[in-house]
XYZ file of C-alpha atoms in Angstrom:
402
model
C -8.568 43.451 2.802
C -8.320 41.641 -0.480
C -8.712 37.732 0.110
C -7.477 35.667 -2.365
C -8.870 32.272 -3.485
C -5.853 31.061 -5.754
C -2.449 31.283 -5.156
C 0.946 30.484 -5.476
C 3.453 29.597 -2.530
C 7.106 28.698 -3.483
C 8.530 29.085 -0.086
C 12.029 27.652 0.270
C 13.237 25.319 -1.994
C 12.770 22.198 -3.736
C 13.396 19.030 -2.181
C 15.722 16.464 -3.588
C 12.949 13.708 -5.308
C 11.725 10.104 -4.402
C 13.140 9.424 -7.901
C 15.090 10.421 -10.968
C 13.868 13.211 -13.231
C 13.731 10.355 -15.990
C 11.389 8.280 -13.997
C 8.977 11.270 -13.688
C 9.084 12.311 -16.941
C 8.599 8.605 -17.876
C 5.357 8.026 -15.842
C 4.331 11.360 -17.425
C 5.062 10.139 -20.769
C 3.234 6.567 -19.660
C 0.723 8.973 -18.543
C -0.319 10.987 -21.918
C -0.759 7.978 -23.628
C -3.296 6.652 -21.977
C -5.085 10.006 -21.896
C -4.646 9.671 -25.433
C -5.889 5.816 -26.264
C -9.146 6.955 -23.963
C -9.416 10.206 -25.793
C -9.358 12.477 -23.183
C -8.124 15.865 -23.678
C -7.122 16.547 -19.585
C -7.151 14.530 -16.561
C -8.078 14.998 -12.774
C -6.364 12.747 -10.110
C -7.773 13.400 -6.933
C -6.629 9.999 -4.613
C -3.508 10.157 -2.643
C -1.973 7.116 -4.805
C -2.621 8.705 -7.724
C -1.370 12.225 -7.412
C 1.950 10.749 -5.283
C 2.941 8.645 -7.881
C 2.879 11.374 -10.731
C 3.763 14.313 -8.993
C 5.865 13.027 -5.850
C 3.404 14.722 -4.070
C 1.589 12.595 -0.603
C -0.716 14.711 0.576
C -2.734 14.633 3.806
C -6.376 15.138 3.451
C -7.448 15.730 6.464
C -11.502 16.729 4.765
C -10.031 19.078 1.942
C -9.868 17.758 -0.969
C -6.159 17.672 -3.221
C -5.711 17.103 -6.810
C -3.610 16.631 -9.664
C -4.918 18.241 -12.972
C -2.707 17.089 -16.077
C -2.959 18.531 -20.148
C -0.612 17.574 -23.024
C 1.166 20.235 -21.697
C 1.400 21.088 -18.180
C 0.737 19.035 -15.063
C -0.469 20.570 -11.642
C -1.372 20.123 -7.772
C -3.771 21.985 -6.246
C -3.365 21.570 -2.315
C -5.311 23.662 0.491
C -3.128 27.033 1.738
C -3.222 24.932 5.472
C -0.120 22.990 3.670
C 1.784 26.146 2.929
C 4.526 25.544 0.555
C 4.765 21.377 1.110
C 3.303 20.715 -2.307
C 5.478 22.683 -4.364
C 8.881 21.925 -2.333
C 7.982 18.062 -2.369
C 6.210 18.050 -6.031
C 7.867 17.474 -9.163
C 5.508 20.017 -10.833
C 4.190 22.892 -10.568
C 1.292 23.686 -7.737
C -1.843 25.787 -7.277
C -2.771 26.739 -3.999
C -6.547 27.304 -2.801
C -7.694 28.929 0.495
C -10.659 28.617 2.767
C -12.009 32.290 2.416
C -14.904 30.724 -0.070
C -16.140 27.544 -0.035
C -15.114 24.951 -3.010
C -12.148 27.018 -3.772
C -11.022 23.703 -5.003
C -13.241 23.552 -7.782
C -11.926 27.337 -8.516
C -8.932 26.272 -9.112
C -9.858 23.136 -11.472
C -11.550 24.988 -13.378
C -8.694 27.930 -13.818
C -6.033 24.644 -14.891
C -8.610 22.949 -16.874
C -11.747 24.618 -17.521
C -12.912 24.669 -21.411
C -11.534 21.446 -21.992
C -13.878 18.829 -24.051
C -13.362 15.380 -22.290
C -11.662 15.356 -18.772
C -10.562 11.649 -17.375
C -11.383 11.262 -13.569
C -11.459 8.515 -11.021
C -14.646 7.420 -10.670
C -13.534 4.620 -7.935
C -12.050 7.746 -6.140
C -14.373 10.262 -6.115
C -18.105 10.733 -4.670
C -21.492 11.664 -5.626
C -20.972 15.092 -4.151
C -17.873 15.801 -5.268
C -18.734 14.488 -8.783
C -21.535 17.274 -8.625
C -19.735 19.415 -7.839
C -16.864 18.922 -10.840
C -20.008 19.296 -13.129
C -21.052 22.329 -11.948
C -17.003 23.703 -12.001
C -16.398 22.408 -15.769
C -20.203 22.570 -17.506
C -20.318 20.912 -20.612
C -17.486 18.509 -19.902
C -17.645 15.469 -20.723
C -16.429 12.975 -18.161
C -14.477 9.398 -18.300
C -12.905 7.127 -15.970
C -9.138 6.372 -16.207
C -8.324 4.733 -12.885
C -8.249 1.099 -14.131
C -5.950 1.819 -17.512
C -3.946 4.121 -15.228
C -3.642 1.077 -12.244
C -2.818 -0.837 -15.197
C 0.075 1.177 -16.276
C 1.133 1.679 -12.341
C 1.479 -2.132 -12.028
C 4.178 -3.045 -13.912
C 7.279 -1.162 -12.009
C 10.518 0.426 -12.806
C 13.453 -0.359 -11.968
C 14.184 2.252 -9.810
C 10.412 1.777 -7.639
C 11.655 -1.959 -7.526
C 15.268 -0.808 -6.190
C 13.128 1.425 -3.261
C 10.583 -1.221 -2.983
C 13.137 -3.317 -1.941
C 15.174 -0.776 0.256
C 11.574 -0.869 2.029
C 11.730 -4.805 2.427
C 14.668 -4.203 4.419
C 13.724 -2.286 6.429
C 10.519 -4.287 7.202
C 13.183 -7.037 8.275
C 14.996 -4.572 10.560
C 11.654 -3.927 12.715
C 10.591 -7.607 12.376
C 14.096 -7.883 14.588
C 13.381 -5.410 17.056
C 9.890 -6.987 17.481
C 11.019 -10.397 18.159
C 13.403 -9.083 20.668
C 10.967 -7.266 22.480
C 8.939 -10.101 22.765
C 8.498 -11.869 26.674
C 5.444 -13.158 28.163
C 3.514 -10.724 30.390
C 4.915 -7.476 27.554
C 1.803 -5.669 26.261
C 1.613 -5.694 22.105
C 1.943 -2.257 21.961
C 5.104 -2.251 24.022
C 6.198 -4.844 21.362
C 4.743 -2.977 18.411
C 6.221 0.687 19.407
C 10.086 -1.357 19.404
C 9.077 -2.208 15.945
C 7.729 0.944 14.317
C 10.468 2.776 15.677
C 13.191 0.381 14.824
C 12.121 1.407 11.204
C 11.773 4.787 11.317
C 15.096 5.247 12.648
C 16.639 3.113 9.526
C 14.567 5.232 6.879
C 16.118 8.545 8.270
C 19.262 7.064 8.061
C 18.593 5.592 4.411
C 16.714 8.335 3.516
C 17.701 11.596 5.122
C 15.508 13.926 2.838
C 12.562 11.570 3.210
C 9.601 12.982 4.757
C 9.050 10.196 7.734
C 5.544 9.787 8.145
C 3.197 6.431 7.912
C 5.241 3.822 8.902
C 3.832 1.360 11.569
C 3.864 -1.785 13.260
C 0.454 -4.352 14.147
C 1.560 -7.182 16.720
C -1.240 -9.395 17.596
C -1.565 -11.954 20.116
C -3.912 -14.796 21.338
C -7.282 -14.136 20.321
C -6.351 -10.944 18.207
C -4.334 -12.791 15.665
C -7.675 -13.574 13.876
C -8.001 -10.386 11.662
C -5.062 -9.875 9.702
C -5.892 -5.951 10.408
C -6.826 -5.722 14.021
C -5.300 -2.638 15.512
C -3.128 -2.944 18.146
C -4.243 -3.070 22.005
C -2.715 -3.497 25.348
C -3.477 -7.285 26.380
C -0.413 -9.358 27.313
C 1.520 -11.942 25.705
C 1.133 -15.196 27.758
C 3.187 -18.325 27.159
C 1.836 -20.404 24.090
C 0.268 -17.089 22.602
C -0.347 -17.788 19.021
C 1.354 -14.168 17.820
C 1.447 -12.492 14.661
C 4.273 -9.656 13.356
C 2.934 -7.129 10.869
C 6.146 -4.656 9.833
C 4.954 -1.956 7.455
C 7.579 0.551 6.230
C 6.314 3.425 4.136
C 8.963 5.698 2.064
C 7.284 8.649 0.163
C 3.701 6.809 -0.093
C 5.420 3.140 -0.993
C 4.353 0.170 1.297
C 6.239 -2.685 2.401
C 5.537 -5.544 4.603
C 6.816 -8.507 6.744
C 4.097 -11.199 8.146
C 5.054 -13.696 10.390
C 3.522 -15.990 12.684
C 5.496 -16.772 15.926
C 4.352 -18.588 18.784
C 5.599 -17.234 22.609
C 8.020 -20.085 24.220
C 5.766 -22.950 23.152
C 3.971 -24.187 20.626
C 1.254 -26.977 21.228
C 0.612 -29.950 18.323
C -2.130 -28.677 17.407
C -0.910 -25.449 16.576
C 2.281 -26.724 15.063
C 0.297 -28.821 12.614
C -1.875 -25.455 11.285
C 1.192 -23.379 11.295
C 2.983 -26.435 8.868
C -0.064 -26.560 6.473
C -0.074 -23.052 6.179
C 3.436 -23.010 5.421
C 2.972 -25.535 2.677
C 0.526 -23.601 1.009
C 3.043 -20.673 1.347
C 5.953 -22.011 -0.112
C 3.704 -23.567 -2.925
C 2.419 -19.710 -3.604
C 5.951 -18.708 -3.572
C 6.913 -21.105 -6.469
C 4.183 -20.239 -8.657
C 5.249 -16.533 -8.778
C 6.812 -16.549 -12.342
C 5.562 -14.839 -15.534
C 2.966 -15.812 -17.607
C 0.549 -17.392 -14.068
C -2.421 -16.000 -13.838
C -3.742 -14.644 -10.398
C -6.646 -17.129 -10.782
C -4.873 -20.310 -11.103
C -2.268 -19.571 -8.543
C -5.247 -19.170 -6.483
C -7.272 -22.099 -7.282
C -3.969 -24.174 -7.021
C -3.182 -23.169 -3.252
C -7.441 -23.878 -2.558
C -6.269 -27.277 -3.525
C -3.482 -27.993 -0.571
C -5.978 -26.706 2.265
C -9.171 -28.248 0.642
C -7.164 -31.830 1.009
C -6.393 -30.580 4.629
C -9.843 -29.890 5.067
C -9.056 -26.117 6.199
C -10.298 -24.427 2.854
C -13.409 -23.122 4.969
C -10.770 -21.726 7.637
C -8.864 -19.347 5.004
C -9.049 -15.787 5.271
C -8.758 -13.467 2.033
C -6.508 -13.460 -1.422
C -3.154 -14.574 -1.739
C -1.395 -11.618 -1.945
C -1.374 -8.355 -4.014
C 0.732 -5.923 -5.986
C 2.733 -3.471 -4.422
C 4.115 0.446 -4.720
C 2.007 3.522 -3.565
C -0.967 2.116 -1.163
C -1.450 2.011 2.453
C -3.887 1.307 4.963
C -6.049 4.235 4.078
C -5.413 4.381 0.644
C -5.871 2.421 -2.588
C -3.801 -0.181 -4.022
C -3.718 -2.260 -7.770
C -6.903 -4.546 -7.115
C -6.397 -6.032 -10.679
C -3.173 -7.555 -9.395
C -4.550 -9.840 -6.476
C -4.019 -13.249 -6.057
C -7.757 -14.181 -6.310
C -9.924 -16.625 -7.810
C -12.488 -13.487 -9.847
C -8.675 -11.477 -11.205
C -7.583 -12.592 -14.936
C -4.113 -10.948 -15.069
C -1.167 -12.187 -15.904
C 2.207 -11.859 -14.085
C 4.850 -10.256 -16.288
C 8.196 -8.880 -15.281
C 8.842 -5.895 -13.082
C 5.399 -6.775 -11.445
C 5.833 -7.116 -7.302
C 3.440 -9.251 -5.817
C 3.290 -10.512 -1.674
C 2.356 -14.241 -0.981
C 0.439 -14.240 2.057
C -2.176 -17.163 2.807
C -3.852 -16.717 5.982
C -6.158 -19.118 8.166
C -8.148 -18.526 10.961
C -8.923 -21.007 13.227
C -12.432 -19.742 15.280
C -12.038 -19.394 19.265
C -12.308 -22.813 21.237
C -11.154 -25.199 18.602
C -7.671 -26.635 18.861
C -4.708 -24.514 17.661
C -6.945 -21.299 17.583
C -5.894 -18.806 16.629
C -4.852 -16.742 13.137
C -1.792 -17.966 10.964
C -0.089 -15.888 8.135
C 3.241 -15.623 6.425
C 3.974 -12.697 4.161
C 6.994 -12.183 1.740
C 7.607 -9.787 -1.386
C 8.612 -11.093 -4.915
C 9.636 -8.990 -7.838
C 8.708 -10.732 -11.169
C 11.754 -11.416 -13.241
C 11.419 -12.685 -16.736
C 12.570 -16.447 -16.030
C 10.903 -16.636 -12.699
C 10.956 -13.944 -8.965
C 13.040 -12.814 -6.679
C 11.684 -12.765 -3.386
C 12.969 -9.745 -1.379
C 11.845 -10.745 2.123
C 14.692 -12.746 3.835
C 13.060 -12.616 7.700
C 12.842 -16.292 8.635
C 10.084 -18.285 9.223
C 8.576 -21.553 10.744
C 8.834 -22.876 14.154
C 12.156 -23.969 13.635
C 12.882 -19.868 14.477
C 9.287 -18.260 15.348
C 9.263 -19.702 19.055
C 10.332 -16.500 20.504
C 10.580 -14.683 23.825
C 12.293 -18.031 25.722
């Protein structure tokens, strides 16, 4: 029998796209040219963020490696047969298919879409030493470069229609923060609280979305002692009264992430809790009011150090700021040049999203223990942002579960 190592499979038909045509052939357009300022005559996406937000394509990896090879002219996936005819249906482009009859039929098909070429641009923050061997041996002679920075760079500044979905996906975030409170009650287990959540929001997605693939979206709830990591998985303790809690919301739609952070105390909250929880709300609606263009991630960073250092709670605080948003997730990359950090030099400009989320952690033992974080989404506008999270916050309406 004749086993084939490439091949095409355009079974069904195409599915209606994450975006406009225009936007695609936009970020294609956006694409070329920086192949062309880093004089590179093809390019090789190989990360899930990468090769969704060209092609439309969200591939699961599950150990096979999946690409997107683009030329001046033609732009490609190659997925693994196991996926049948997903990539083409779901792509924008067309698609290559490789099987498992021969090892590294992957590299097969690079080199049939862009074999002979001079100078290929890769992501070397994407790909490994043994896959990097590998490309060498597939494409010898080639030259190789690494685009992923000028390529984040372009991805950070958004369009209007990612900022219109990005903020469909805000909603939504809301809706589940609303079915977690209400599932809230001391002696319910977090994931009992957390399940209400997640599928809160993947009901509203279908029904927002009804040619979305659903896949991704999920809910952390914390309590008590597991508040202190900001990404501690969920378990099955039990809320008790006083539980410090936190609410982490995370919609995805096609590959784009939103969020909603809150932190809510169960039917009481003790004074020295309440004062923690106020400070860090200080420092969060100070972030929120330096989100305009023309900051730079540094300074808004160094200014917020300033309102805990006085506080003396500097020592207690967590990570960054906040951080850009579109195609990431928890297992896959995101814009590290836009984080709210004291060591990132960019500037805000408009159509850039960016979260403000300070986060302290008090250690186990000492009053008001416990791990405190707000979270809300603001699209940069050019006299200022508009913050797309309206879930409501502070004590005032976080004592839940009475």
């Amino acid at each position: 029998m004749q086993r084939e190592n490439l091949l095409t499979m355009r079974n069904g038909e195409r599915a209606p796209h994450t975006f406009s045509d225009r936007e695609y052939a936009a970020r294609m357009t956006k694409l070329r040219a920086v192949m062309a300022a880093r004089e590179v005559d093809a390019a090789l996406f190989t990360s899930i963020h990468n090769v969704n937000y060209h092609a439309d394509f969200l591939y699961c990896s599950f150990g096979r490696p999946y690409g997107l090879a683009v030329t001046s002219g033609s732009a490609v996936t190659i997925s693994a047969k196991i996926d049948a005819g997903r990539a083409w249906r779901r792509g924008v482009c067309d698609n290559l298919v490789y099987t498992d009859w021969r090892r590294d039929n992957f590299y097969a098909a690079v080199k049939k879409l862009i074999g002979g070429t001079a100078v290929v641009g890769v992501e070397f923050d994407h790909l490994n030493v043994a896959q990097m061997e590998k490309l060498k041996a597939a494409l010898p002679g080639c030259k190789f470069k690494d685009i992923s920075g000028a390529v984040m760079a372009a991805r950070m500044v958004k369009s209007d229609e990612e900022i219109a979905h990005i903020k469909t996906g805000a909603q939504v975030c809301d809706i589940g923060g609303a079915a977690l409170v209400a599932a809230v009650a001391e002696g319910v287990a977090e994931h009992e609280v957390a399940l209400a959540a997640t599928e809160a929001m993947v009901r509203e997605i279908a029904r927002r979305c009804p040619d979305a693939e659903l896949m991704d979206t999920w809910c952390w709830f914390q309590s008590g002692i597991n508040t202190d990591g900001a990404h501690n998985p969920v378990t099955a303790r039990r809320v008790q009264a006083g539980d410090i809690l936190s609410l982490n919301c995370f919609s995805m739609m096609a590959g784009y992430y939103t969020a909603l952070e809150r932190t809510l105390f169960c039917r009481r909250v003790d004074d020295a809790s309440l004062r923690l929880w106020e400070i860090n709300l200080q420092v969060h609606r100070a972030g929120l009011r330096l989100i305009r263009p023309g900051a730079r991630c540094r300074d808004i960073a160094h200014e917020l150090n300033e309102i805990y250092r006085r506080h003396d709670l500097l020592q207690y605080r967590t990570f960054g700021y906040g951080h850009s948003f579109g195609v990431l997730s928890h297992y896959y990359g995101r814009e590290a040049g836009l984080e709210l950090r004291e060591d990132v030099d960019t500037v805000l400009q408009p159509n850039m999203v960016v979260s403000m989320e300070p986060m302290i952690c008090i250690p186990h033992g000492r009053p008001g223990a416990g791990g405190y974080r707000e979270h809300d989404i603001l699209v940069v506008t050019e006299d200022g942002a508009d913050n797309i999270t309206a879930f409501p916050l502070g004590p005032e309406h976080n004592v839940v579960g009475t």
